[in-house]
Coordinates of C-alpha atoms in Angstrom, one line a residue:
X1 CA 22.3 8.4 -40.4
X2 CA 24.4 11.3 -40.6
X3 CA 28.6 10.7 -41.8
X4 CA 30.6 9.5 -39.3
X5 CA 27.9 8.7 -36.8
X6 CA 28.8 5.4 -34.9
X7 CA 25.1 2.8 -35.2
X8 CA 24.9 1.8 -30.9
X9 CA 23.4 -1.7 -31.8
X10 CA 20.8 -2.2 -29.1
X11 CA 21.0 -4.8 -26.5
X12 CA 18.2 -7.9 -26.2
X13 CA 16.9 -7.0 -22.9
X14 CA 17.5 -9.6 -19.7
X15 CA 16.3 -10.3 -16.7
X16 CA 18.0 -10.0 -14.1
X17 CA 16.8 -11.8 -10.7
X18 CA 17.0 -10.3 -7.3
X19 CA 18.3 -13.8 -5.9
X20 CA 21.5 -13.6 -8.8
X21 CA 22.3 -10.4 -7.8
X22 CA 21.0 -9.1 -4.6
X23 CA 23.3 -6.0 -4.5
X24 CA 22.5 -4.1 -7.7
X25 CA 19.1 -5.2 -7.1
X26 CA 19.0 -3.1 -4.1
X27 CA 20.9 -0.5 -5.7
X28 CA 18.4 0.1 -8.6
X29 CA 15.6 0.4 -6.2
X30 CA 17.4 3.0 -4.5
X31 CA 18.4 5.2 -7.1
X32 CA 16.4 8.2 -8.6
X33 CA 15.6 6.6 -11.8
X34 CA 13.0 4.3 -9.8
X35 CA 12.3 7.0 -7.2
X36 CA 8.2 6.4 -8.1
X37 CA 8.3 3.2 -6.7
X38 CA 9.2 5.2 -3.3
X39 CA 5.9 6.6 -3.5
X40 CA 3.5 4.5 -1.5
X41 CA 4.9 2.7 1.7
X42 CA 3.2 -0.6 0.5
X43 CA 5.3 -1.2 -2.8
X44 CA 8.5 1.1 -1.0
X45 CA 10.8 0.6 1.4
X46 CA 8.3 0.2 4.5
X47 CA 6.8 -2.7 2.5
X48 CA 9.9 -4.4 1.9
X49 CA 10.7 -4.3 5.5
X50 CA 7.1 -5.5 6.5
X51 CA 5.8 -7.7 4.4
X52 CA 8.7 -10.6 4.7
X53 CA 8.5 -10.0 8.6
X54 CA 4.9 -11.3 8.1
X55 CA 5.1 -13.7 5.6
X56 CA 6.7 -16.8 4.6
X57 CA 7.2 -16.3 0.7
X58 CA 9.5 -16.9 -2.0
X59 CA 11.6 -14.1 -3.3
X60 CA 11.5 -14.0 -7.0
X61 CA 12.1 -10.3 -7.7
X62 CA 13.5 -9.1 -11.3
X63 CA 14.8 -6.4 -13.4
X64 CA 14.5 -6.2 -17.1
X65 CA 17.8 -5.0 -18.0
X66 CA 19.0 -3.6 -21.4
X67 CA 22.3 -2.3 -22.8
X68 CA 23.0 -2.8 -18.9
X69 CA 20.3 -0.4 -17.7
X70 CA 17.6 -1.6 -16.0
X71 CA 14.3 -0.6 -17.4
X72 CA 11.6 -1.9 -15.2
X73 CA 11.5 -3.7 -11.6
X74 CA 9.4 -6.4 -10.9
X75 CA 8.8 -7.3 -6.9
X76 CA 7.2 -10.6 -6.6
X77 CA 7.2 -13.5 -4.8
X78 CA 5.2 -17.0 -4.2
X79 CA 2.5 -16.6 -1.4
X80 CA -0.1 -19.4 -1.0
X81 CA 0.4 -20.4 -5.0
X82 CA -0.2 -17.0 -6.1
X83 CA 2.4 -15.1 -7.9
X84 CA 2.1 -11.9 -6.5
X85 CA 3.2 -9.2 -4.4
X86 CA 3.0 -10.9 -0.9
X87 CA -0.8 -11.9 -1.9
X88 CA -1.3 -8.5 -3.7
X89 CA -1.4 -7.5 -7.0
X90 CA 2.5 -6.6 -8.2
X91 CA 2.9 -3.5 -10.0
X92 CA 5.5 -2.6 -12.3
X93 CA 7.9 0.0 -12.2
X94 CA 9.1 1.5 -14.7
X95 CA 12.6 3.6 -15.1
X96 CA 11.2 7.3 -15.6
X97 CA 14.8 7.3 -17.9
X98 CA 12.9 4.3 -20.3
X99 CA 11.8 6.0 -24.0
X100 CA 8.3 4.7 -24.6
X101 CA 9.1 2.3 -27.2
X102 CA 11.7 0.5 -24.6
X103 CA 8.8 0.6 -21.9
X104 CA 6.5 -1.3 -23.7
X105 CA 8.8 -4.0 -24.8
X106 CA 10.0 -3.9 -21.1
X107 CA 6.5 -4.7 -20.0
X108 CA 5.9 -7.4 -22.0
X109 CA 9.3 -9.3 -21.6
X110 CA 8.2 -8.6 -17.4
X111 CA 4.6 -10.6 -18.2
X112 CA 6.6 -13.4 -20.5
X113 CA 8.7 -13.4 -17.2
X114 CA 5.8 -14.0 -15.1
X115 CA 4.9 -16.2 -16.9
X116 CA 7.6 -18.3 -16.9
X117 CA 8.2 -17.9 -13.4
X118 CA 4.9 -19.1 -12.6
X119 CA 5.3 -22.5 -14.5
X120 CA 8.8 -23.4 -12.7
X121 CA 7.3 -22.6 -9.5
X122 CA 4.2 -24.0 -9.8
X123 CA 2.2 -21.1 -9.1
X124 CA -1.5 -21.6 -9.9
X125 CA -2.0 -17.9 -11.1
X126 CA -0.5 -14.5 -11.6
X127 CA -2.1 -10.9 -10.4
X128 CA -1.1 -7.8 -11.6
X129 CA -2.6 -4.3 -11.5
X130 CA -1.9 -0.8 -13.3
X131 CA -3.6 2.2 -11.9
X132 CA -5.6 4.7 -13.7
X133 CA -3.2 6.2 -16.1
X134 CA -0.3 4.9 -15.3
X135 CA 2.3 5.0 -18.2
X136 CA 2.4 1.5 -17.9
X137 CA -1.2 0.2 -18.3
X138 CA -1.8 0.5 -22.3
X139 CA 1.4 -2.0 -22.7
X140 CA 0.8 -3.9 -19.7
X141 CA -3.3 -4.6 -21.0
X142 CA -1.8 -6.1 -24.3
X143 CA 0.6 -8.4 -22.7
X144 CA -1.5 -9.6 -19.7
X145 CA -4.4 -10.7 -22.7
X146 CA -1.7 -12.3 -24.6
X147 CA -1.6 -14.7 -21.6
X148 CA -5.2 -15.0 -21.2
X149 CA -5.9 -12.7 -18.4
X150 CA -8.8 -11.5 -17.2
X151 CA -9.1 -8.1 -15.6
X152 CA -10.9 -6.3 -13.0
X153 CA -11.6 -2.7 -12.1
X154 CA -11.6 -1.7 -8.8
X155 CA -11.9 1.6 -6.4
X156 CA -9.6 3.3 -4.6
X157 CA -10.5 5.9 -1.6
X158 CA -7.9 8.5 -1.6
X159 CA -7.8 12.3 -0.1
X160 CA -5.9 14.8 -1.2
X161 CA -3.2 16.3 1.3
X162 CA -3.1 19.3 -0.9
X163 CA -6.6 20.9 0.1
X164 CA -6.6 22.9 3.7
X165 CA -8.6 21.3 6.6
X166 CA -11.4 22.8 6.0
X167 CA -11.9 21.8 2.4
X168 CA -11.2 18.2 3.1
X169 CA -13.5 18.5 5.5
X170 CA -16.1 19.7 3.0
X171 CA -15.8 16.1 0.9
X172 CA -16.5 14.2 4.3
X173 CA -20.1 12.4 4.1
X174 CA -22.8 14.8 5.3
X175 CA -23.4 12.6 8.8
X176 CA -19.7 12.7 9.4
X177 CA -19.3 15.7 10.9
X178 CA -21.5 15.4 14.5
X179 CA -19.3 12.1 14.6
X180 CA -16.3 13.7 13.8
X181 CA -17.1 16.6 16.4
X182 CA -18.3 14.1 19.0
X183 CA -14.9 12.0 19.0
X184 CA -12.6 15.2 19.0
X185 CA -14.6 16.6 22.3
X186 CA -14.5 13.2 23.9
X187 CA -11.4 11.1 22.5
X188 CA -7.8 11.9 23.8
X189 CA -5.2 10.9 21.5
X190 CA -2.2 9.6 22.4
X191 CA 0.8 9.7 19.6
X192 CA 3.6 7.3 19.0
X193 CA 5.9 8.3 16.4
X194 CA 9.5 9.6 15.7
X195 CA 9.1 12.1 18.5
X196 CA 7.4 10.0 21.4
X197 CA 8.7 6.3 20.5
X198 CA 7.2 5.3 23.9
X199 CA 7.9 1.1 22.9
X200 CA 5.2 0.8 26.4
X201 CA 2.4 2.6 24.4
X202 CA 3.1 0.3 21.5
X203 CA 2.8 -2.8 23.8
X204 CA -0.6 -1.5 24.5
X205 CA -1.5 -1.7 21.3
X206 CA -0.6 -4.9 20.4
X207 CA -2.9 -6.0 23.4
X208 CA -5.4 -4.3 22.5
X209 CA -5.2 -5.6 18.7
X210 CA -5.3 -9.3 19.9
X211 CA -8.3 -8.7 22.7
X212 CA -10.2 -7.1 19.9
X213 CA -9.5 -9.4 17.0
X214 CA -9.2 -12.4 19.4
X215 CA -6.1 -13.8 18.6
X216 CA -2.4 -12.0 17.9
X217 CA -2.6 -12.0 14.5
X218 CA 0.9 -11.3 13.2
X219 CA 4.3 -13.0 14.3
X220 CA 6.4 -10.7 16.8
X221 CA 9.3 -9.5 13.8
X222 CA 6.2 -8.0 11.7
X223 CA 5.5 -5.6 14.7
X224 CA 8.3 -5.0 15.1
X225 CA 9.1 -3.7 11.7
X226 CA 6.0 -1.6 12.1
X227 CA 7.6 0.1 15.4
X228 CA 10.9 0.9 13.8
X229 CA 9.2 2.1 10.8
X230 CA 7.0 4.4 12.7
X231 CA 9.6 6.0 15.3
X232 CA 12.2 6.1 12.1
X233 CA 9.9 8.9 11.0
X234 CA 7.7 7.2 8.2
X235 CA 4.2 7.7 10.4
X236 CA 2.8 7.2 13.6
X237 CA 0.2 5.7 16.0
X238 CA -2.9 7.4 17.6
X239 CA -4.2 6.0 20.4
X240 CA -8.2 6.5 21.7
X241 CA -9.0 7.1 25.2
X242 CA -12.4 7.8 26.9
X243 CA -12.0 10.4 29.6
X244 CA -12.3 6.9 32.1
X245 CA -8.8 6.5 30.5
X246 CA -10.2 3.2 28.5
X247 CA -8.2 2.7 25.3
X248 CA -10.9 2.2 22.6
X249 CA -9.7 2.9 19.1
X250 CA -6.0 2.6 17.6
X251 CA -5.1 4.1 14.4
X252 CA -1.8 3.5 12.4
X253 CA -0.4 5.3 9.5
X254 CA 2.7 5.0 7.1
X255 CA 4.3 7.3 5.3
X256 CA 6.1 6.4 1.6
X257 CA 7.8 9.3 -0.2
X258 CA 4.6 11.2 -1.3
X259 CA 1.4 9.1 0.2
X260 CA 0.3 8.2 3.5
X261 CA -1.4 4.5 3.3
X262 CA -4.1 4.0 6.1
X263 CA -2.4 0.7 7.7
X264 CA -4.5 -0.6 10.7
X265 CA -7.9 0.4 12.2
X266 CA -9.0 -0.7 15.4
X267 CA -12.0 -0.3 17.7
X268 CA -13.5 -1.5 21.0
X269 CA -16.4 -3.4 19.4
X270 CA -17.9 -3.8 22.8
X271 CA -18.6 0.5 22.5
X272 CA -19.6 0.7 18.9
X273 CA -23.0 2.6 19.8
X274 CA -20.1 5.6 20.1
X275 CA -18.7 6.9 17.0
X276 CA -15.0 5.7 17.9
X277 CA -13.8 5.7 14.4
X278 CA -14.2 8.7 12.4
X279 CA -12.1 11.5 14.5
X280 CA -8.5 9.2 15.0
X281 CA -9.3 8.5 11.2
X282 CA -9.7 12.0 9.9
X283 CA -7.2 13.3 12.4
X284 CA -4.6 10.9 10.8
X285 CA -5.4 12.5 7.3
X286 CA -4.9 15.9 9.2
X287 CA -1.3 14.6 10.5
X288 CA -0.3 13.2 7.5
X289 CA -0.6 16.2 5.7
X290 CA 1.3 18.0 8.1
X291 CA 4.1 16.0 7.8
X292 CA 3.9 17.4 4.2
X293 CA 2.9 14.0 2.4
X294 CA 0.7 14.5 -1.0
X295 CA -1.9 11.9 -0.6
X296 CA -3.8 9.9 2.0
X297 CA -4.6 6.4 0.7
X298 CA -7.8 4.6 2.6
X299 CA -7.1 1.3 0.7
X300 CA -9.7 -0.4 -1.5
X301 CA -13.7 0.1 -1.9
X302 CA -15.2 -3.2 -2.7
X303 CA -18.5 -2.7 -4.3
X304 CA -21.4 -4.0 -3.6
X305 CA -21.6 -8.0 -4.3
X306 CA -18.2 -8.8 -4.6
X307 CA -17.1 -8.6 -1.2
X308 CA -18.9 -10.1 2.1
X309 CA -20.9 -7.7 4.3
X310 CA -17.6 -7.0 6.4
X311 CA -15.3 -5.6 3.9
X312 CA -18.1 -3.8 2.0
X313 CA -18.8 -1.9 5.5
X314 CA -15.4 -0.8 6.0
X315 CA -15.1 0.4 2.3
X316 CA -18.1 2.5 2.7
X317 CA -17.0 3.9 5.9
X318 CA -13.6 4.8 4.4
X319 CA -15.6 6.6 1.0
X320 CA -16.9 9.2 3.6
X321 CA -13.7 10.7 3.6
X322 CA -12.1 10.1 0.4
X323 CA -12.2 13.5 -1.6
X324 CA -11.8 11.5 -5.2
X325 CA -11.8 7.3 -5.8
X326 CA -9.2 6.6 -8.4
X327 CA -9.9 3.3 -10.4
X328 CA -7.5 0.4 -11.0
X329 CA -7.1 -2.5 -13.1
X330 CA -6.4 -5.9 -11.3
X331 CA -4.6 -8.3 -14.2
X332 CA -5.1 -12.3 -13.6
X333 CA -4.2 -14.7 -15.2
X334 CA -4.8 -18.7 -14.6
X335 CA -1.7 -21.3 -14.8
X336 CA -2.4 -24.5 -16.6

């Protein structure tokens, strides 16, 4: 150490709950030092909105905290038993300000955490994930098999809003295009979003979600989020006609700071030998890029045999018009 130079003895890191301290909570995840977390709308600010409108959980957010700078955030809460990120996976973020060395110790004080956040509960497990390179994942693997979990790897369809039209439309699955073609001569599309908030349009999608699934799904305050979300600026709804002016396909995407997440799909089941789905969907990529987002996510890929017939059907619709399928690691671990 060179003469005169003052040793800065380095903190023990603590956590810091959300519930403790819900104003500098907030005020971490607003500042640029966690601006990644922004990214995608499900772990940003549209998911913070949404998700509580549509579940009943348990907050138990947390920050590890260090020489009073936070290092890491940890969104999670208690959903069905499941320590988790309102039955997802949580992820970590991590302070782009954090040195290495302080991330990885950061990480695993977050999984002892966990851990112990699970026990006082009385979760029955925890779920993590870290996505393909993430700077997170090599410290994050270590501490999650300290615990005994088990991991998964799973697919990701994404497109890339970088590319022009016509080279995403180059990665779209060979029989795509007639379809695609078919439902831009015959579908009219109908947008709500920052510049038509049209609250009537919206009520016709709600009805039409509940005749097609059934039932109304979600309680009133989590459409509602999704409305204010949407005419606030952070994506839109595209709504289907045939030129009998039926509505037969409904579309919703939400914007985060850089990636568009493909929220909602729905179709007239009752038409399905007409190719309803494929123009709103790659029209929505189309959109999304022109409101100058980075990245279109179309949500998981199950593979074959570890999904039923249903899910596995959507994923491989949604791989005809990913142009790449990141992989991520899904971290579980059982509590006994």
């Amino acid at each position: 150490m060179p003469a005169g130079a003052v040793k800065v003895r380095m903190q023990p890191a603590r956590i810091v709950s959300r519930r403790d301290r819900p104003e500098l909570f907030a005020a971490w995840e607003a500042s640029a030092a966690f601006a990644a977390g922004e990214r995608h709308p499900v772990h940003g600010r549209f998911g913070r909105q949404y998700y509580p409108a549509t579940f009943a959980c348990r907050d138990l957010s947390f920050a590890v905290v260090r020489n009073d700078e936070p290092l890491l955030l940890a969104r999670c809460n208690l959903l069905d038993g499941l320590l988790g990120y309102f039955g997802m996976p949580i992820r970590l973020v991590l302070s782009h300000d954090a040195a290495d060395e302080a991330s990885g110790f950061a990480v695993r004080d977050a999984c002892a955490a966990l851990d112990e956040l699970a026990r006082a509960s009385g979760a029955s497990a925890v779920v993590l994930r870290d996505d393909e390179g993430a700077p997170e994942a090599p410290a994050l693997g270590r501490a999650a098999a300290g615990f005994g979990a088990t991991a998964e790897t799973r697919l990701t369809g994404t497109c890339d809003l970088h590319l022009d039209e016509a080279a995403i439309r180059r990665h779209l699955r060979k029989s795509y295009h007639s379809l695609v073609n078919w439902g831009r001569r015959n579908l009219r599309l109908v947008y709500v979003n920052q510049a038509n908030p049209a609250p009537d349009l919206y009520g016709s999608y709600r009805d039409f979600h509940a005749r097609v699934a059934g039932r109304v799904t979600r309680p009133p305050e989590s459409w509602e989020a999704m409305y204010r979300w949407i005419v606030a600026g952070g994506g839109e709804l595209a709504l289907a006609y045939l030129d009998d002016g039926a509505l037969v396909a409904a579309t919703v995407s939400v914007d985060g700071s850089e990636i568009t997440y493909y929220a909602s799909g729905v179709y007239d089941r009752e038409r399905f030998d007409r190719p309803l789905a494929h123009w709103p969907l790659f029209d929505a990529i189309q959109r999304s890029r022109a409101r100058g987002l980075c990245q279109f996510d179309l949500g998981d890929l199950p593979e074959k045999g570890t999904a039923g017939d249903k899910e596995f059907n959507i994923g491989y619709f949604k791989r005809g018009f990913a142009t790449a399928i990141p992989t991520h690691r899904v971290w579980r671990w059982t509590i006994r």
